[in-house]
C-alpha positions as a Python dict, from the first residue, in 0.01 Angstrom:
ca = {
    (1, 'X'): (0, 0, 0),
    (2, 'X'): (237, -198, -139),
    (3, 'X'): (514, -367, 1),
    (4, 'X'): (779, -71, -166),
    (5, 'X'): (551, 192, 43),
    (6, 'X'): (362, 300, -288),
    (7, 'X'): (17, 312, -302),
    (8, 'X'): (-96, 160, -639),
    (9, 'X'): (-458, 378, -777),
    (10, 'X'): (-753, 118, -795),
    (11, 'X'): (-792, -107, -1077),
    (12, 'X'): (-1080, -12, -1312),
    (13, 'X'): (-1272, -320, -1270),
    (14, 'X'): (-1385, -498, -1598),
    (15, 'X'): (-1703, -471, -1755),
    (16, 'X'): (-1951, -761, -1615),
    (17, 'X'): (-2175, -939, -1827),
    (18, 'X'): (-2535, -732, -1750),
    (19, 'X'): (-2323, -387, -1753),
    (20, 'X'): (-2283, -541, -2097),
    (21, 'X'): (-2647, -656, -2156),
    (22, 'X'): (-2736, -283, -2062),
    (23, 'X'): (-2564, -145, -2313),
    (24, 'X'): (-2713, -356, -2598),
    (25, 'X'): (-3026, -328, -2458),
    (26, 'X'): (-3006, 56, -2521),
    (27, 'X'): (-2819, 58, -2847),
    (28, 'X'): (-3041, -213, -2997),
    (29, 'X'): (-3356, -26, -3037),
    (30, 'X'): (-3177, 263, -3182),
    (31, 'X'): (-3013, 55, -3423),
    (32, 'X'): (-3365, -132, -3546),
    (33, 'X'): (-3482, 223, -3560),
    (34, 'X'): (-3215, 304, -3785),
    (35, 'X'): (-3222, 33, -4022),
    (36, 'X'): (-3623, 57, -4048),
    (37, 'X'): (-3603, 464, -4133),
    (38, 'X'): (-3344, 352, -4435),
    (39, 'X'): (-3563, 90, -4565),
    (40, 'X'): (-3853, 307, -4521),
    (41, 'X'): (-3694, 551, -4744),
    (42, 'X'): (-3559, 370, -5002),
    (43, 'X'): (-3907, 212, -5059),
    (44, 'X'): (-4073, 556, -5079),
    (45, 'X'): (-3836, 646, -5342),
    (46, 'X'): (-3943, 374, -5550),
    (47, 'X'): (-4289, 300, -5741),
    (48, 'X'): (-4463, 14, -5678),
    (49, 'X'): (-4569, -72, -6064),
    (50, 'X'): (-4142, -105, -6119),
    (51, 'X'): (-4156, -457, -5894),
    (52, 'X'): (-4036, -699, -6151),
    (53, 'X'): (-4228, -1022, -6267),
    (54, 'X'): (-4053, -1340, -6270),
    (55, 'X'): (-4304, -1432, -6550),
    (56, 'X'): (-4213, -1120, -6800),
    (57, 'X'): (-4040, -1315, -7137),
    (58, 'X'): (-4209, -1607, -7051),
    (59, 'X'): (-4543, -1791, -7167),
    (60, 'X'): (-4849, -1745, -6977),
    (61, 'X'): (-4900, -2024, -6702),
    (62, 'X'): (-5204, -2286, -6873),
    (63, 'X'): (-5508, -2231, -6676),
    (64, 'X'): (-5873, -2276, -6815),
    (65, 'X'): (-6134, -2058, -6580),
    (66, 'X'): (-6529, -2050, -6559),
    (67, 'X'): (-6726, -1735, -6695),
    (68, 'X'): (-6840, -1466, -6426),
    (69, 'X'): (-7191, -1561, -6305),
    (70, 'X'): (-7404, -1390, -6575),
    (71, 'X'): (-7125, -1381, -6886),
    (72, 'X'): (-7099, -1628, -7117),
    (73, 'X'): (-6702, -1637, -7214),
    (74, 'X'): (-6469, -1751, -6927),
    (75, 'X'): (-6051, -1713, -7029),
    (76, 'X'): (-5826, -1993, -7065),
    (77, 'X'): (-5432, -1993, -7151),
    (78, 'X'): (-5501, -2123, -7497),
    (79, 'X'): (-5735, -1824, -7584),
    (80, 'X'): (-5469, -1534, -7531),
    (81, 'X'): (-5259, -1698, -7823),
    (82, 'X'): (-5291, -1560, -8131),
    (83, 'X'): (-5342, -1148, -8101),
    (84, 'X'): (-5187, -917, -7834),
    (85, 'X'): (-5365, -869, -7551),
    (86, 'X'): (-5427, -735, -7204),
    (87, 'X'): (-5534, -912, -6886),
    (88, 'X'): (-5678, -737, -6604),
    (89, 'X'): (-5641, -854, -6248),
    (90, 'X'): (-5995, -653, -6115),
    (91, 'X'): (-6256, -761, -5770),
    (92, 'X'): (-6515, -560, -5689),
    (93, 'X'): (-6410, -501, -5308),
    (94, 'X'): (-6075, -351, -5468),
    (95, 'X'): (-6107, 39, -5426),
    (96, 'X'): (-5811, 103, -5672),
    (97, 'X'): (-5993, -69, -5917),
    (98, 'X'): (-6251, 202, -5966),
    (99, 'X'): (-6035, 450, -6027),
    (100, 'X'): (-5886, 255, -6347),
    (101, 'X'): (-6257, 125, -6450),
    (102, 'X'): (-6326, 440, -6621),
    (103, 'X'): (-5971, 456, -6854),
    (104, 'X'): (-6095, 79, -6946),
    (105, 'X'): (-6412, 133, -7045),
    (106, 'X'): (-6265, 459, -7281),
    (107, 'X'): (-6011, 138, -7398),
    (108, 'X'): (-6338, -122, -7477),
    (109, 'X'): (-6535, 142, -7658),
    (110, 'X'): (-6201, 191, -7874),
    (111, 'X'): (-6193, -205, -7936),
    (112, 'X'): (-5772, -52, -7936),
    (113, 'X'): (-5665, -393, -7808),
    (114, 'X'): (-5910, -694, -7657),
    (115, 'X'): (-5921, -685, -7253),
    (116, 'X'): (-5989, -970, -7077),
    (117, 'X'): (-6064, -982, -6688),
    (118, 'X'): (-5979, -1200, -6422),
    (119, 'X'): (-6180, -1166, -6109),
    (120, 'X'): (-5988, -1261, -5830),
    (121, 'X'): (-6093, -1440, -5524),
    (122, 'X'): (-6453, -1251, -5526),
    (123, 'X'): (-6813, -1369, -5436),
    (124, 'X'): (-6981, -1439, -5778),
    (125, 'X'): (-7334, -1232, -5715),
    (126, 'X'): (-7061, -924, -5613),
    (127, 'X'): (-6890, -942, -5898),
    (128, 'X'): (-7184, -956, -6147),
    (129, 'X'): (-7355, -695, -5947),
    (130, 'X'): (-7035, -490, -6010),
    (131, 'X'): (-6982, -528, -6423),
    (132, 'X'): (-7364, -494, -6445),
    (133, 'X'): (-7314, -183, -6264),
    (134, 'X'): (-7003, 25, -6340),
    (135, 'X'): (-7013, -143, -6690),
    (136, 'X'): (-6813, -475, -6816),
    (137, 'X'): (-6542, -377, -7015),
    (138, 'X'): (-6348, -724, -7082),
    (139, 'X'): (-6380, -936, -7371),
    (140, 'X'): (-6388, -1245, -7198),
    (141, 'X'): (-6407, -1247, -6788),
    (142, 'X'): (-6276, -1547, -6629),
    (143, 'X'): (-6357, -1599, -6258),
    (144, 'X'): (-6057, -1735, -6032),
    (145, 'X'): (-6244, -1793, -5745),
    (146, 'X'): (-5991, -1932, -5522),
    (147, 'X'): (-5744, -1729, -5646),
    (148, 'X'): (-5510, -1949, -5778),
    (149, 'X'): (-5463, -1916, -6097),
    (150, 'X'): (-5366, -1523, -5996),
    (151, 'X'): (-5083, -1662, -5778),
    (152, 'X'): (-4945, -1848, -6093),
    (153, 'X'): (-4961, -1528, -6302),
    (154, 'X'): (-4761, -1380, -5990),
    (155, 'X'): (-5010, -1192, -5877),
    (156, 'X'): (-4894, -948, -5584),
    (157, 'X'): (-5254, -775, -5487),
    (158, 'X'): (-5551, -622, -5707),
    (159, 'X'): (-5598, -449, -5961),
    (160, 'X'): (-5293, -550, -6186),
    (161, 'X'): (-5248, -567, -6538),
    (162, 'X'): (-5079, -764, -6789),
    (163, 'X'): (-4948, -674, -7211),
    (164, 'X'): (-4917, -1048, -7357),
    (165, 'X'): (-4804, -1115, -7704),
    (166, 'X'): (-4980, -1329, -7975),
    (167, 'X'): (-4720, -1572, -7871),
    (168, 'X'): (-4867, -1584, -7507),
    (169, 'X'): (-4570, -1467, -7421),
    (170, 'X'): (-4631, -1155, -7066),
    (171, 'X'): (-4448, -855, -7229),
    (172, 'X'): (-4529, -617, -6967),
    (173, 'X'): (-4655, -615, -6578),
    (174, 'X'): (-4862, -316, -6450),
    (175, 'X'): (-4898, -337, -6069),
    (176, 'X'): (-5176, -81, -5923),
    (177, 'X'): (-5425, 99, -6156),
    (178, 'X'): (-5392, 194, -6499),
    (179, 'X'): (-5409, 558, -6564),
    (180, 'X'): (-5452, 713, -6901),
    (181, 'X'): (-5113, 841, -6892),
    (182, 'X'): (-4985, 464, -6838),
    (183, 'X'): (-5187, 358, -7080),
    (184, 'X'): (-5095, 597, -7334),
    (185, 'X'): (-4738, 640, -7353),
    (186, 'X'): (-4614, 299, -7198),
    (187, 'X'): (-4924, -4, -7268),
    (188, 'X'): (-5071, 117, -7598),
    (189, 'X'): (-4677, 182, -7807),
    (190, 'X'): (-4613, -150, -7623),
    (191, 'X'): (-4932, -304, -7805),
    (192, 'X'): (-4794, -176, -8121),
    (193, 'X'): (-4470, -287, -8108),
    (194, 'X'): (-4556, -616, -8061),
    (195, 'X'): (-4851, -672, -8313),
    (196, 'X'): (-4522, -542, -8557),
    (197, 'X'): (-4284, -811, -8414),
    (198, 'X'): (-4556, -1055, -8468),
    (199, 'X'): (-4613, -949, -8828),
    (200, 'X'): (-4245, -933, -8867),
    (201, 'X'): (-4274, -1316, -8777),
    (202, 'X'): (-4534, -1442, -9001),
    (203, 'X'): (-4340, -1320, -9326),
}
């Protein structure tokens, strides 16, 4: 009671600090939740082969790599100049890899376009057991034991593929396996269109 005679209604007392912390500590998780189901769904709408390369336009990094144990031609950055190629990123502990082994051996038999391989970070007996086995498809199959030389090309994971031009120059980035499909109406009109750009060139 005040001194008027009025009684004044109690004050709503202010918020403290852990009635505060509570309430964060519930909203929080709901709001991570949140944010993960909209990234979630975003990245299901999108294909994995679209990732771009940071290397696409521009010369292939120089590298110079050993056969695979029981072939006789290794790969090196000078050896891609000169014709249009493509460059397979393959081991033989990569599962997706055997489902595209089959559209590149259809490719080889073809002799379409050369196809060289680059084994990446795989025991050498492995991956001779594995050409000598499911069938060697590459023109020249360069093994990149450590990996390294992947991680310049901007590797992201096996099996990946790359279109480079008689100028050395990475036209095109394939991430995952090559279907027929992909390699039918996307790599192979790519293929063409450059070996015409390169003609184009040498008049």
């Amino acid at each position: 009671m005040t001194a008027s005679g009025f009684v004044q209604p109690d004050a709503k007392p202010l918020a403290t600090p852990r009635a505060a912390w509570r309430r964060l500590a519930v909203l929080l998780p709901v709001m991570i939740f949140v944010g993960l189901a909209v990234l979630l769904a975003w990245g299901l709408t999108r294909n994995a082969s679209d990732i771009p390369s940071a290397l696409i336009g521009k010369q292939v990094p120089e590298f110079s790599l050993p056969p695979v144990k029981g072939r006789v031609l290794g790969l090196s950055s000078s050896e891609l100049s000169g014709e249009v190629s493509l460059v397979n990123v393959f081991a033989s502990w990569c599962v997706a890899c055997r489902e595209e082994h089959p559209v590149f051996l259809q490719l080889a038999a073809s002799a379409t376009v050369p196809l060289h391989g680059l084994n990446y970070k795989d025991k050498p007996d492995d991956a001779a057991r594995w050409l000598d086995t499911m069938g060697d498809p590459y023109t020249r199959t360069a093994a990149d034991l450590d990996g390294r030389v992947a991680i310049d090309w901007g590797v992201y994971g096996v099996p990946e593929t790359f279109v480079v031009g008689a100028d050395r120059r990475i036209a095109y980035k394939q991430i995952g396996p090559v279907t027929q499909e992909t390699l039918t109406k996307t790599i192979l009109p790519l293929v063409e269109r450059l070996r015409a750009e390169a003609r184009e060139r040498q008049r």
